[in-house]
Amino acid sequence: MNIEQLSAVEAVTRIKSREMTSREAVEAVFARIEQVEPQVGAYLSLYKQEALQKADAIDARIAAGEPVGILAGLPIAVKDNICTAFGTTTCGSKMLENFRAPYNAHVIELLEKADAVIIGKTNMDEFAMGSSCENSALKKTANPHDPGKVPGGSSGGSAAVVAANMAFVSLGSDTGGSIRQPASFCGVVGLKPTYGRVSRYGLVAYASSLDQIGPFGRNVADTALLMNAIAGYDDRDSTSINTDLAPNEDYLAKLDEPVDGLKIGVVKQFIASEGLHDDVRRSVDEALARYKKMGAEIVEVDMPSMPYSIATYYMVATAECSSNLTRYDGVHYGYRTPNPKDYIDVYSSSRAEGFGAEVKRRIMLGTYALSAGYYDAYYLKALKVRNLIRQDFEKAFKLCDCIMCPTAPETAFAFGEKTNDPLKMYLSDIYTIAVNLAGIPAISIPCGKGDDGMPIGLQIMSSYFTESKLLRIARMYEKVAQASRL
Ligand code: GLN
């Protein structure tokens, strides 16, 4: 096996035991990048020299017998909406194409503390708005499994680099499915943690009450390892959950322990949803059958508010983004129009030229939903439905340990297939969005291939702060699936 194909857990073990150096890991990953990045196009920036320097420093510390962090020497990629004090943080937007953040996000500080080696920043839909990476103003990213298909979005770059062995693990962000859906499309594991579990300090805001940073890995253990590095309380994020309420756990420690008496909920309203492709339905049914064989019980749960989640999300998310994105005014941050007529024009032309079509659409939608006279009819109503969605989950988790369903209704689609029809694109997230509205954790793991040979994802959701159990449930399937492939 080539170095870049190793699991993250194995790579760190080898680096720490001096069987391999961090430099070798970084060099192997960059050799792979040189080979496949021209076709995939997942990176917006790369930091080879800095990465090699960092790797040498970690190797020297290991050689000297000094203690090192849990990600010692591991090459890792980061979505380009997470602020780094080095290089640019573009958010896939012309608005921030040259923006250099003055500080590191909390998760970047934690990665550095864990001695990870950040090798580059990944492409994304502009300001994390989209499901295919096609909304990036800066680059086109292809699915590593088929160059004619999208990698999913908005964290498509982070999913693609892990799938293509151009990084061992990566970080993405998930507001309505942006970690899980690209994980599903690219055949990797992606975890959206409980809202408040991972600090959002330094994550460029899209919809603050929904945004959450999370890990991608090629397997469940690698994802758990990265979670160990990034989870925890941060007093700079007012929605970060105090560790007294949700103590930090070692997500790797009990990963191989199956969950006894596992009860899996399947949602009546999801099974009935039109638009679910047959091959996806078949794979998910097969996965459920495998859990049953392991002794799990399947219970049907009724979640009457689920059909409203897309509509609710597009009210809440657009309202919040219309407010969050007012800061891009041509003065404080980013792009400024070159020849403004007057000071009003600085604002309007900078925004008109700096933002792409989808971002503008959402700002307009959100501004409308929040405007006097419409606030009660749209925004307030959406908040009420959001509460009902949350209650649906609370009731469901009284009956089962987790809920399983497809991550996305179909496998990765072709470029251009949905770009002219935003509503069609929005339906990509039909199974992922309710999770963000409720704030619970959910994971996507590969569960087979579609009729087109493209990966399919199984989504598993569980109650607040039960990531540890969620990862164990995911691992149960992974083990059986690996064994049947042997
Ligand atoms: N695809 C959804 C959207 O376009 C979710 C994006 C995300 O999770 N960042 O808003």
GROMACS .gro file of C-alpha atoms and ligand atoms in nm:
model
  496
    1MET     CA    1   0.000   0.000   0.000
    2ASN     CA    2   0.130   0.346  -0.086
    3ILE     CA    3   0.183   0.585   0.203
    4GLU     CA    4  -0.094   0.822   0.093
    5GLN     CA    5  -0.345   0.535   0.100
    6LEU     CA    6  -0.282   0.451   0.464
    7SER     CA    7  -0.552   0.528   0.717
    8ALA     CA    8  -0.490   0.836   0.931
    9VAL     CA    9  -0.475   0.621   1.245
   10GLU     CA   10  -0.210   0.400   1.087
   11ALA     CA   11  -0.011   0.694   0.950
   12VAL     CA   12   0.005   0.866   1.289
   13THR     CA   13   0.103   0.540   1.459
   14ARG     CA   14   0.387   0.492   1.211
   15ILE     CA   15   0.506   0.850   1.243
   16LYS     CA   16   0.505   0.838   1.622
   17SER     CA   17   0.691   0.507   1.629
   18ARG     CA   18   0.941   0.637   1.372
   19GLU     CA   19   0.854   0.365   1.124
   20MET     CA   20   0.780   0.649   0.885
   21THR     CA   21   0.851   1.019   0.896
   22SER     CA   22   0.601   1.300   0.867
   23ARG     CA   23   0.812   1.428   0.577
   24GLU     CA   24   0.756   1.099   0.393
   25ALA     CA   25   0.380   1.131   0.451
   26VAL     CA   26   0.375   1.491   0.327
   27GLU     CA   27   0.590   1.408   0.024
   28ALA     CA   28   0.369   1.109  -0.067
   29VAL     CA   29   0.055   1.321  -0.047
   30PHE     CA   30   0.208   1.599  -0.260
   31ALA     CA   31   0.325   1.345  -0.520
   32ARG     CA   32  -0.034   1.222  -0.537
   33ILE     CA   33  -0.160   1.581  -0.563
   34GLU     CA   34   0.071   1.646  -0.858
   35GLN     CA   35  -0.067   1.334  -1.022
   36VAL     CA   36  -0.444   1.378  -0.977
   37GLU     CA   37  -0.518   1.737  -0.875
   38PRO     CA   38  -0.513   1.859  -1.239
   39GLN     CA   39  -0.819   1.639  -1.304
   40VAL     CA   40  -0.993   1.680  -0.969
   41GLY     CA   41  -0.928   2.049  -0.892
   42ALA     CA   42  -1.014   2.027  -0.522
   43TYR     CA   43  -0.755   2.263  -0.372
   44LEU     CA   44  -0.776   2.641  -0.375
   45SER     CA   45  -0.436   2.679  -0.211
   46LEU     CA   46  -0.147   2.452  -0.122
   47TYR     CA   47   0.136   2.506   0.125
   48LYS     CA   48   0.405   2.255   0.034
   49GLN     CA   49   0.712   2.436   0.171
   50GLU     CA   50   0.542   2.525   0.498
   51ALA     CA   51   0.409   2.171   0.532
   52LEU     CA   52   0.753   2.018   0.479
   53GLN     CA   53   0.907   2.254   0.734
   54LYS     CA   54   0.640   2.165   0.986
   55ALA     CA   55   0.687   1.795   0.913
   56ASP     CA   56   1.062   1.822   0.972
   57ALA     CA   57   1.005   2.002   1.301
   58ILE     CA   58   0.767   1.729   1.420
   59ASP     CA   59   1.002   1.454   1.303
   60ALA     CA   60   1.284   1.620   1.497
   61ARG     CA   61   1.072   1.638   1.811
   62ILE     CA   62   0.980   1.270   1.780
   63ALA     CA   63   1.344   1.179   1.723
   64ALA     CA   64   1.435   1.373   2.038
   65GLY     CA   65   1.177   1.176   2.236
   66GLU     CA   66   0.958   1.479   2.302
   67PRO     CA   67   0.582   1.433   2.343
   68VAL     CA   68   0.373   1.511   2.035
   69GLY     CA   69   0.002   1.562   1.969
   70ILE     CA   70  -0.261   1.311   1.859
   71LEU     CA   71  -0.234   1.404   1.490
   72ALA     CA   72   0.145   1.417   1.491
   73GLY     CA   73   0.277   1.478   1.142
   74LEU     CA   74  -0.051   1.399   0.966
   75PRO     CA   75  -0.120   1.586   0.638
   76ILE     CA   76  -0.467   1.737   0.656
   77ALA     CA   77  -0.679   1.969   0.439
   78VAL     CA   78  -0.919   2.242   0.553
   79LYS     CA   79  -1.225   2.391   0.384
   80ASP     CA   80  -1.162   2.746   0.268
   81ASN     CA   81  -1.423   2.906   0.494
   82ILE     CA   82  -1.217   2.827   0.803
   83CYS     CA   83  -0.983   3.114   0.887
   84THR     CA   84  -0.611   3.052   0.884
   85ALA     CA   85  -0.355   3.313   0.984
   86PHE     CA   86  -0.149   3.197   0.684
   87GLY     CA   87  -0.254   3.218   0.317
   88THR     CA   88  -0.599   3.314   0.201
   89THR     CA   89  -0.950   3.228   0.323
   90THR     CA   90  -1.162   3.276   0.012
   91CYS     CA   91  -1.495   3.104   0.087
   92GLY     CA   92  -1.494   3.016  -0.285
   93SER     CA   93  -1.596   3.376  -0.355
   94LYS     CA   94  -1.462   3.659  -0.567
   95MET     CA   95  -1.556   3.875  -0.267
   96LEU     CA   96  -1.283   3.717  -0.054
   97GLU     CA   97  -1.046   3.599  -0.327
   98ASN     CA   98  -0.755   3.787  -0.172
   99PHE     CA   99  -0.869   3.791   0.189
  100ARG     CA  100  -0.603   3.707   0.445
  101ALA     CA  101  -0.752   3.630   0.785
  102PRO     CA  102  -0.573   3.799   1.073
  103TYR     CA  103  -0.619   3.501   1.305
  104ASN     CA  104  -0.663   3.123   1.321
  105ALA     CA  105  -1.002   2.964   1.378
  106HIS     CA  106  -1.035   2.770   1.703
  107VAL     CA  107  -1.019   2.439   1.514
  108ILE     CA  108  -0.695   2.549   1.344
  109GLU     CA  109  -0.542   2.622   1.684
  110LEU     CA  110  -0.650   2.276   1.794
  111LEU     CA  111  -0.505   2.113   1.482
  112GLU     CA  112  -0.178   2.288   1.552
  113LYS     CA  113  -0.186   2.178   1.914
  114ALA     CA  114  -0.241   1.822   1.789
  115ASP     CA  115   0.064   1.865   1.560
  116ALA     CA  116  -0.129   1.810   1.237
  117VAL     CA  117   0.029   1.938   0.915
  118ILE     CA  118  -0.215   2.157   0.721
  119ILE     CA  119  -0.130   2.112   0.355
  120GLY     CA  120  -0.395   2.319   0.181
  121LYS     CA  121  -0.740   2.468   0.167
  122THR     CA  122  -1.023   2.319  -0.032
  123ASN     CA  123  -1.280   2.435  -0.282
  124MET     CA  124  -1.641   2.492  -0.186
  125ASP     CA  125  -1.966   2.646  -0.304
  126GLU     CA  126  -1.948   3.021  -0.253
  127PHE     CA  127  -2.005   3.096   0.117
  128ALA     CA  128  -2.109   2.729   0.160
  129MET     CA  129  -2.428   2.781  -0.040
  130GLY     CA  130  -2.483   2.487  -0.269
  131SER     CA  131  -2.477   2.111  -0.312
  132SER     CA  132  -2.229   2.054  -0.594
  133CYS     CA  133  -1.933   2.297  -0.568
  134GLU     CA  134  -2.057   2.447  -0.894
  135ASN     CA  135  -2.127   2.773  -0.710
  136SER     CA  136  -1.757   2.825  -0.643
  137ALA     CA  137  -1.645   3.145  -0.817
  138LEU     CA  138  -1.287   3.022  -0.823
  139LYS     CA  139  -1.261   2.664  -0.943
  140LYS     CA  140  -1.437   2.359  -1.077
  141THR     CA  141  -1.399   2.045  -0.869
  142ALA     CA  142  -1.472   1.701  -1.016
  143ASN     CA  143  -1.577   1.385  -0.838
  144PRO     CA  144  -1.265   1.163  -0.808
  145HIS     CA  145  -1.480   0.862  -0.909
  146ASP     CA  146  -1.598   1.023  -1.236
  147PRO     CA  147  -1.461   1.347  -1.385
  148GLY     CA  148  -1.800   1.425  -1.545
  149LYS     CA  149  -1.977   1.436  -1.211
  150VAL     CA  150  -1.988   1.677  -0.920
  151PRO     CA  151  -1.825   1.596  -0.585
  152GLY     CA  152  -2.128   1.732  -0.396
  153GLY     CA  153  -2.124   2.038  -0.181
  154SER     CA  154  -2.069   2.266  -0.028
  155SER     CA  155  -1.761   2.091   0.122
  156GLY     CA  156  -1.697   1.911  -0.209
  157GLY     CA  157  -1.325   1.991  -0.209
  158SER     CA  158  -1.273   1.845   0.138
  159ALA     CA  159  -1.459   1.525   0.045
  160ALA     CA  160  -1.274   1.492  -0.287
  161VAL     CA  161  -0.923   1.529  -0.142
  162VAL     CA  162  -0.986   1.251   0.110
  163ALA     CA  163  -1.148   1.025  -0.153
  164ALA     CA  164  -0.856   1.082  -0.394
  165ASN     CA  165  -0.586   1.025  -0.127
  166MET     CA  166  -0.474   1.389  -0.156
  167ALA     CA  167  -0.502   1.424   0.224
  168PHE     CA  168  -0.554   1.168   0.500
  169VAL     CA  169  -0.843   1.356   0.658
  170SER     CA  170  -1.003   1.697   0.619
  171LEU     CA  171  -1.236   1.949   0.777
  172GLY     CA  172  -1.560   2.072   0.626
  173SER     CA  173  -1.863   2.263   0.747
  174ASP     CA  174  -2.227   2.157   0.744
  175THR     CA  175  -2.520   2.398   0.751
  176GLY     CA  176  -2.777   2.176   0.583
  177GLY     CA  177  -2.584   1.872   0.466
  178SER     CA  178  -2.256   2.009   0.332
  179ILE     CA  179  -2.040   1.747   0.500
  180ARG     CA  180  -2.268   1.445   0.467
  181GLN     CA  181  -2.385   1.491   0.108
  182PRO     CA  182  -2.034   1.529  -0.046
  183ALA     CA  183  -1.915   1.241   0.176
  184SER     CA  184  -2.193   1.032   0.022
  185PHE     CA  185  -2.110   1.143  -0.335
  186CYS     CA  186  -1.736   1.079  -0.295
  187GLY     CA  187  -1.758   0.752  -0.098
  188VAL     CA  188  -1.600   0.872   0.227
  189VAL     CA  189  -1.714   0.918   0.588
  190GLY     CA  190  -1.838   1.262   0.698
  191LEU     CA  191  -1.962   1.364   1.042
  192LYS     CA  192  -2.174   1.663   1.136
  193PRO     CA  193  -2.134   1.703   1.513
  194THR     CA  194  -2.401   1.827   1.755
  195TYR     CA  195  -2.449   2.203   1.727
  196GLY     CA  196  -2.213   2.354   1.984
  197ARG     CA  197  -1.977   2.057   2.006
  198VAL     CA  198  -1.711   2.214   1.784
  199SER     CA  199  -1.635   2.583   1.808
  200ARG     CA  200  -1.742   2.805   1.518
  201TYR     CA  201  -1.490   3.073   1.614
  202GLY     CA  202  -1.314   3.158   1.288
  203LEU     CA  203  -1.563   2.976   1.065
  204VAL     CA  204  -1.693   3.235   0.818
  205ALA     CA  205  -2.062   3.257   0.900
  206TYR     CA  206  -2.329   3.146   0.656
  207ALA     CA  207  -2.628   3.067   0.883
  208SER     CA  208  -2.498   3.084   1.238
  209SER     CA  209  -2.770   2.881   1.409
  210LEU     CA  210  -2.708   2.589   1.171
  211ASP     CA  211  -2.335   2.599   1.084
  212GLN     CA  212  -2.110   2.334   1.232
  213ILE     CA  213  -1.753   2.225   1.151
  214GLY     CA  214  -1.687   1.852   1.119
  215PRO     CA  215  -1.441   1.588   1.000
  216PHE     CA  216  -1.405   1.377   0.683
  217GLY     CA  217  -1.212   1.048   0.680
  218ARG     CA  218  -1.176   0.740   0.463
  219ASN     CA  219  -1.308   0.532   0.751
  220VAL     CA  220  -1.493   0.574   1.079
  221ALA     CA  221  -1.183   0.552   1.300
  222ASP     CA  222  -1.005   0.832   1.110
  223THR     CA  223  -1.314   1.049   1.149
  224ALA     CA  224  -1.323   0.973   1.522
  225LEU     CA  225  -0.953   1.057   1.553
  226LEU     CA  226  -1.007   1.399   1.397
  227MET     CA  227  -1.312   1.456   1.619
  228ASN     CA  228  -1.088   1.393   1.920
  229ALA     CA  229  -0.872   1.683   1.809
  230ILE     CA  230  -1.143   1.940   1.731
  231ALA     CA  231  -1.429   1.885   1.980
  232GLY     CA  232  -1.459   2.089   2.295
  233TYR     CA  233  -1.564   2.408   2.465
  234ASP     CA  234  -1.445   2.749   2.348
  235ASP     CA  235  -1.547   3.067   2.526
  236ARG     CA  236  -1.509   3.270   2.204
  237ASP     CA  237  -1.813   3.097   2.055
  238SER     CA  238  -2.121   3.185   2.260
  239THR     CA  239  -2.302   2.875   2.132
  240SER     CA  240  -2.019   2.641   2.229
  241ILE     CA  241  -2.148   2.391   2.481
  242ASN     CA  242  -1.980   2.385   2.815
  243THR     CA  243  -1.800   2.060   2.879
  244ASP     CA  244  -1.983   2.016   3.213
  245LEU     CA  245  -2.297   1.951   3.011
  246ALA     CA  246  -2.130   1.751   2.740
  247PRO     CA  247  -1.798   1.618   2.858
  248ASN     CA  248  -1.532   1.560   2.597
  249GLU     CA  249  -1.503   1.198   2.506
  250ASP     CA  250  -1.239   0.982   2.350
  251TYR     CA  251  -1.423   0.885   2.034
  252LEU     CA  252  -1.169   0.620   1.945
  253ALA     CA  253  -1.159   0.442   2.280
  254LYS     CA  254  -1.474   0.232   2.252
  255LEU     CA  255  -1.521   0.253   1.877
  256ASP     CA  256  -1.509  -0.123   1.825
  257GLU     CA  257  -1.767  -0.198   2.092
  258PRO     CA  258  -2.099  -0.271   1.923
  259VAL     CA  259  -2.411  -0.108   2.068
  260ASP     CA  260  -2.613  -0.377   2.247
  261GLY     CA  261  -2.986  -0.397   2.181
  262LEU     CA  262  -2.958  -0.137   1.907
  263LYS     CA  263  -3.290   0.008   1.799
  264ILE     CA  264  -3.291   0.174   1.458
  265GLY     CA  265  -3.567   0.412   1.357
  266VAL     CA  266  -3.678   0.441   0.997
  267VAL     CA  267  -3.885   0.746   0.919
  268LYS     CA  268  -4.220   0.683   0.756
  269GLN     CA  269  -4.211   1.017   0.577
  270PHE     CA  270  -3.863   0.948   0.433
  271ILE     CA  271  -3.957   0.607   0.293
  272ALA     CA  272  -4.252   0.761   0.115
  273SER     CA  273  -4.059   1.055  -0.029
  274GLU     CA  274  -4.064   1.074  -0.404
  275GLY     CA  275  -3.739   1.142  -0.583
  276LEU     CA  276  -3.556   0.866  -0.396
  277HIS     CA  277  -3.374   0.661  -0.658
  278ASP     CA  278  -3.424   0.284  -0.659
  279ASP     CA  279  -3.055   0.197  -0.635
  280VAL     CA  280  -3.015   0.422  -0.329
  281ARG     CA  281  -3.325   0.274  -0.165
  282ARG     CA  282  -3.192  -0.077  -0.233
  283SER     CA  283  -2.849  -0.005  -0.079
  284VAL     CA  284  -2.999   0.149   0.232
  285ASP     CA  285  -3.240  -0.144   0.271
  286GLU     CA  286  -2.946  -0.381   0.242
  287ALA     CA  287  -2.758  -0.189   0.509
  288LEU     CA  288  -3.061  -0.209   0.738
  289ALA     CA  289  -3.081  -0.584   0.673
  290ARG     CA  290  -2.717  -0.614   0.779
  291TYR     CA  291  -2.786  -0.434   1.106
  292LYS     CA  292  -3.084  -0.665   1.162
  293LYS     CA  293  -2.855  -0.963   1.115
  294MET     CA  294  -2.631  -0.815   1.383
  295GLY     CA  295  -2.928  -0.821   1.619
  296ALA     CA  296  -3.062  -0.470   1.574
  297GLU     CA  297  -3.433  -0.402   1.588
  298ILE     CA  298  -3.594  -0.179   1.326
  299VAL     CA  299  -3.879   0.045   1.438
  300GLU     CA  300  -4.084   0.274   1.219
  301VAL     CA  301  -4.104   0.629   1.349
  302ASP     CA  302  -4.358   0.890   1.252
  303MET     CA  303  -4.210   1.237   1.202
  304PRO     CA  304  -4.492   1.445   1.057
  305SER     CA  305  -4.289   1.768   1.030
  306MET     CA  306  -4.013   1.622   0.810
  307PRO     CA  307  -4.177   1.720   0.478
  308TYR     CA  308  -4.145   2.087   0.585
  309SER     CA  309  -3.774   2.083   0.651
  310ILE     CA  310  -3.654   2.214   0.313
  311ALA     CA  311  -3.898   2.506   0.319
  312THR     CA  312  -3.812   2.584   0.681
  313TYR     CA  313  -3.439   2.567   0.616
  314TYR     CA  314  -3.455   2.805   0.320
  315MET     CA  315  -3.632   3.063   0.536
  316VAL     CA  316  -3.400   3.034   0.836
  317ALA     CA  317  -3.077   2.997   0.639
  318THR     CA  318  -3.149   3.280   0.396
  319ALA     CA  319  -3.264   3.512   0.677
  320GLU     CA  320  -2.943   3.450   0.869
  321CYS     CA  321  -2.720   3.479   0.564
  322SER     CA  322  -2.880   3.806   0.456
  323SER     CA  323  -2.777   3.944   0.793
  324ASN     CA  324  -2.434   3.776   0.816
  325LEU     CA  325  -2.330   3.885   0.469
  326THR     CA  326  -2.399   4.256   0.523
  327ARG     CA  327  -2.039   4.283   0.645
  328TYR     CA  328  -1.914   4.252   0.284
  329ASP     CA  329  -1.963   4.617   0.204
  330GLY     CA  330  -1.656   4.698  -0.002
  331VAL     CA  331  -1.505   4.874   0.299
  332HIS     CA  332  -1.436   4.633   0.583
  333TYR     CA  333  -1.350   4.317   0.396
  334GLY     CA  334  -1.268   4.186   0.057
  335TYR     CA  335  -1.354   4.302  -0.290
  336ARG     CA  336  -1.411   4.670  -0.368
  337THR     CA  337  -1.540   4.794  -0.701
  338PRO     CA  338  -1.255   4.978  -0.885
  339ASN     CA  339  -1.432   5.301  -0.995
  340PRO     CA  340  -1.729   5.382  -0.771
  341LYS     CA  341  -1.950   5.679  -0.866
  342ASP     CA  342  -2.021   5.770  -0.504
  343TYR     CA  343  -2.021   5.613  -0.161
  344ILE     CA  344  -2.351   5.428  -0.215
  345ASP     CA  345  -2.198   5.281  -0.527
  346VAL     CA  346  -1.900   5.148  -0.326
  347TYR     CA  347  -2.150   4.934  -0.144
  348SER     CA  348  -2.386   4.832  -0.420
  349SER     CA  349  -2.134   4.773  -0.700
  350SER     CA  350  -1.888   4.591  -0.472
  351ARG     CA  351  -2.165   4.352  -0.374
  352ALA     CA  352  -2.305   4.326  -0.727
  353GLU     CA  353  -1.963   4.240  -0.868
  354GLY     CA  354  -1.827   4.040  -0.572
  355PHE     CA  355  -2.111   3.796  -0.508
  356GLY     CA  356  -2.231   3.518  -0.737
  357ALA     CA  357  -2.590   3.453  -0.843
  358GLU     CA  358  -2.680   3.199  -0.572
  359VAL     CA  359  -2.549   3.420  -0.291
  360LYS     CA  360  -2.747   3.716  -0.425
  361ARG     CA  361  -3.060   3.502  -0.458
  362ARG     CA  362  -3.033   3.401  -0.094
  363ILE     CA  363  -2.959   3.751   0.034
  364MET     CA  364  -3.271   3.875  -0.146
  365LEU     CA  365  -3.486   3.588  -0.019
  366GLY     CA  366  -3.365   3.639   0.336
  367THR     CA  367  -3.403   4.016   0.329
  368TYR     CA  368  -3.760   3.969   0.207
  369ALA     CA  369  -3.841   3.711   0.475
  370LEU     CA  370  -3.713   3.945   0.746
  371SER     CA  371  -3.877   4.264   0.618
  372ALA     CA  372  -4.152   4.440   0.812
  373GLY     CA  373  -4.488   4.289   0.730
  374TYR     CA  374  -4.341   3.956   0.620
  375TYR     CA  375  -4.138   3.871   0.928
  376ASP     CA  376  -4.432   3.704   1.107
  377ALA     CA  377  -4.564   3.529   0.799
  378TYR     CA  378  -4.231   3.378   0.695
  379TYR     CA  379  -3.943   3.397   0.941
  380LEU     CA  380  -4.142   3.354   1.261
  381LYS     CA  381  -4.350   3.079   1.107
  382ALA     CA  382  -4.030   2.900   1.002
  383LEU     CA  383  -3.897   2.921   1.357
  384LYS     CA  384  -4.216   2.761   1.484
  385VAL     CA  385  -4.191   2.476   1.235
  386ARG     CA  386  -3.825   2.439   1.331
  387ASN     CA  387  -3.943   2.375   1.685
  388LEU     CA  388  -4.183   2.107   1.564
  389ILE     CA  389  -3.899   1.941   1.372
  390ARG     CA  390  -3.688   1.939   1.688
  391GLN     CA  391  -3.977   1.787   1.881
  392ASP     CA  392  -4.021   1.517   1.615
  393PHE     CA  393  -3.662   1.411   1.679
  394GLU     CA  394  -3.696   1.424   2.056
  395LYS     CA  395  -4.002   1.197   2.036
  396ALA     CA  396  -3.833   0.963   1.789
  397PHE     CA  397  -3.524   0.920   2.007
  398LYS     CA  398  -3.747   0.797   2.288
  399LEU     CA  399  -3.826   0.498   2.063
  400CYS     CA  400  -3.487   0.431   1.904
  401ASP     CA  401  -3.112   0.489   1.947
  402CYS     CA  402  -3.064   0.628   1.600
  403ILE     CA  403  -3.242   0.699   1.275
  404MET     CA  404  -3.117   0.564   0.944
  405CYS     CA  405  -3.197   0.687   0.596
  406PRO     CA  406  -3.016   0.771   0.274
  407THR     CA  407  -2.779   1.068   0.291
  408ALA     CA  408  -2.893   1.191  -0.050
  409PRO     CA  409  -3.175   1.077  -0.277
  410GLU     CA  410  -2.934   0.988  -0.559
  411THR     CA  411  -2.570   0.936  -0.645
  412ALA     CA  412  -2.345   1.219  -0.771
  413PHE     CA  413  -2.504   1.398  -1.066
  414ALA     CA  414  -2.344   1.540  -1.381
  415PHE     CA  415  -2.211   1.895  -1.406
  416GLY     CA  416  -2.482   2.136  -1.514
  417GLU     CA  417  -2.765   1.895  -1.441
  418LYS     CA  418  -2.921   2.113  -1.172
  419THR     CA  419  -2.759   2.453  -1.214
  420ASN     CA  420  -3.055   2.606  -1.396
  421ASP     CA  421  -3.308   2.489  -1.143
  422PRO     CA  422  -3.221   2.596  -0.786
  423LEU     CA  423  -3.519   2.409  -0.640
  424LYS     CA  424  -3.393   2.083  -0.788
  425MET     CA  425  -3.052   2.153  -0.634
  426TYR     CA  426  -3.211   2.230  -0.295
  427LEU     CA  427  -3.378   1.886  -0.296
  428SER     CA  428  -3.032   1.725  -0.275
  429ASP     CA  429  -3.049   1.797   0.097
  430ILE     CA  430  -3.393   1.656   0.162
  431TYR     CA  431  -3.258   1.397   0.411
  432THR     CA  432  -2.984   1.604   0.571
  433ILE     CA  433  -3.139   1.941   0.646
  434ALA     CA  434  -3.366   1.851   0.940
  435VAL     CA  435  -3.058   1.744   1.137
  436ASN     CA  436  -2.922   2.101   1.129
  437LEU     CA  437  -3.258   2.252   1.215
  438ALA     CA  438  -3.270   2.027   1.524
  439GLY     CA  439  -2.898   2.060   1.603
  440ILE     CA  440  -2.836   1.686   1.643
  441PRO     CA  441  -2.532   1.493   1.513
  442ALA     CA  442  -2.536   1.274   1.201
  443ILE     CA  443  -2.286   1.079   0.996
  444SER     CA  444  -2.269   0.956   0.638
  445ILE     CA  445  -2.086   0.630   0.568
  446PRO     CA  446  -2.040   0.452   0.233
  447CYS     CA  447  -2.293   0.169   0.184
  448GLY     CA  448  -2.244   0.045  -0.168
  449LYS     CA  449  -2.257   0.163  -0.527
  450GLY     CA  450  -2.540   0.281  -0.747
  451ASP     CA  451  -2.636   0.149  -1.091
  452ASP     CA  452  -2.389   0.403  -1.232
  453GLY     CA  453  -2.103   0.267  -1.017
  454MET     CA  454  -2.099   0.582  -0.800
  455PRO     CA  455  -2.086   0.569  -0.419
  456ILE     CA  456  -2.401   0.573  -0.203
  457GLY     CA  457  -2.411   0.703   0.155
  458LEU     CA  458  -2.604   0.573   0.454
  459GLN     CA  459  -2.697   0.848   0.696
  460ILE     CA  460  -2.721   0.777   1.068
  461MET     CA  461  -2.862   1.039   1.307
  462SER     CA  462  -2.865   1.028   1.685
  463SER     CA  463  -2.959   1.247   1.977
  464TYR     CA  464  -2.769   1.549   2.113
  465PHE     CA  465  -2.409   1.482   2.217
  466THR     CA  466  -2.418   1.110   2.138
  467GLU     CA  467  -2.141   1.124   1.877
  468SER     CA  468  -1.959   0.848   2.057
  469LYS     CA  469  -2.251   0.607   2.018
  470LEU     CA  470  -2.313   0.732   1.663
  471LEU     CA  471  -1.956   0.649   1.561
  472ARG     CA  472  -1.983   0.305   1.722
  473ILE     CA  473  -2.304   0.234   1.529
  474ALA     CA  474  -2.132   0.343   1.207
  475ARG     CA  475  -1.832   0.126   1.288
  476MET     CA  476  -2.057  -0.182   1.333
  477TYR     CA  477  -2.164  -0.156   0.970
  478GLU     CA  478  -1.816  -0.076   0.842
  479LYS     CA  479  -1.673  -0.387   1.005
  480VAL     CA  480  -1.933  -0.617   0.851
  481ALA     CA  481  -1.903  -0.449   0.512
  482GLN     CA  482  -1.522  -0.483   0.521
  483ALA     CA  483  -1.548  -0.849   0.619
  484SER     CA  484  -1.784  -0.927   0.333
  485ARG     CA  485  -1.543  -0.763   0.087
  486LEU     CA  486  -1.248  -0.974   0.207
  487GLN     N1  487  -2.687   2.257   0.023
  487GLN     C1  488  -2.738   2.336   0.130
  487GLN     C2  489  -2.739   2.479   0.090
  487GLN     O1  490  -2.721   2.504  -0.023
  487GLN     C3  491  -2.653   2.315   0.251
  487GLN     C4  492  -2.525   2.384   0.244
  487GLN     C5  493  -2.439   2.365   0.365
  487GLN     O2  494  -2.462   2.273   0.445
  487GLN     N2  495  -2.345   2.455   0.384
  487GLN     O3  496  -2.758   2.567   0.167
   0.00000   0.00000   0.00000
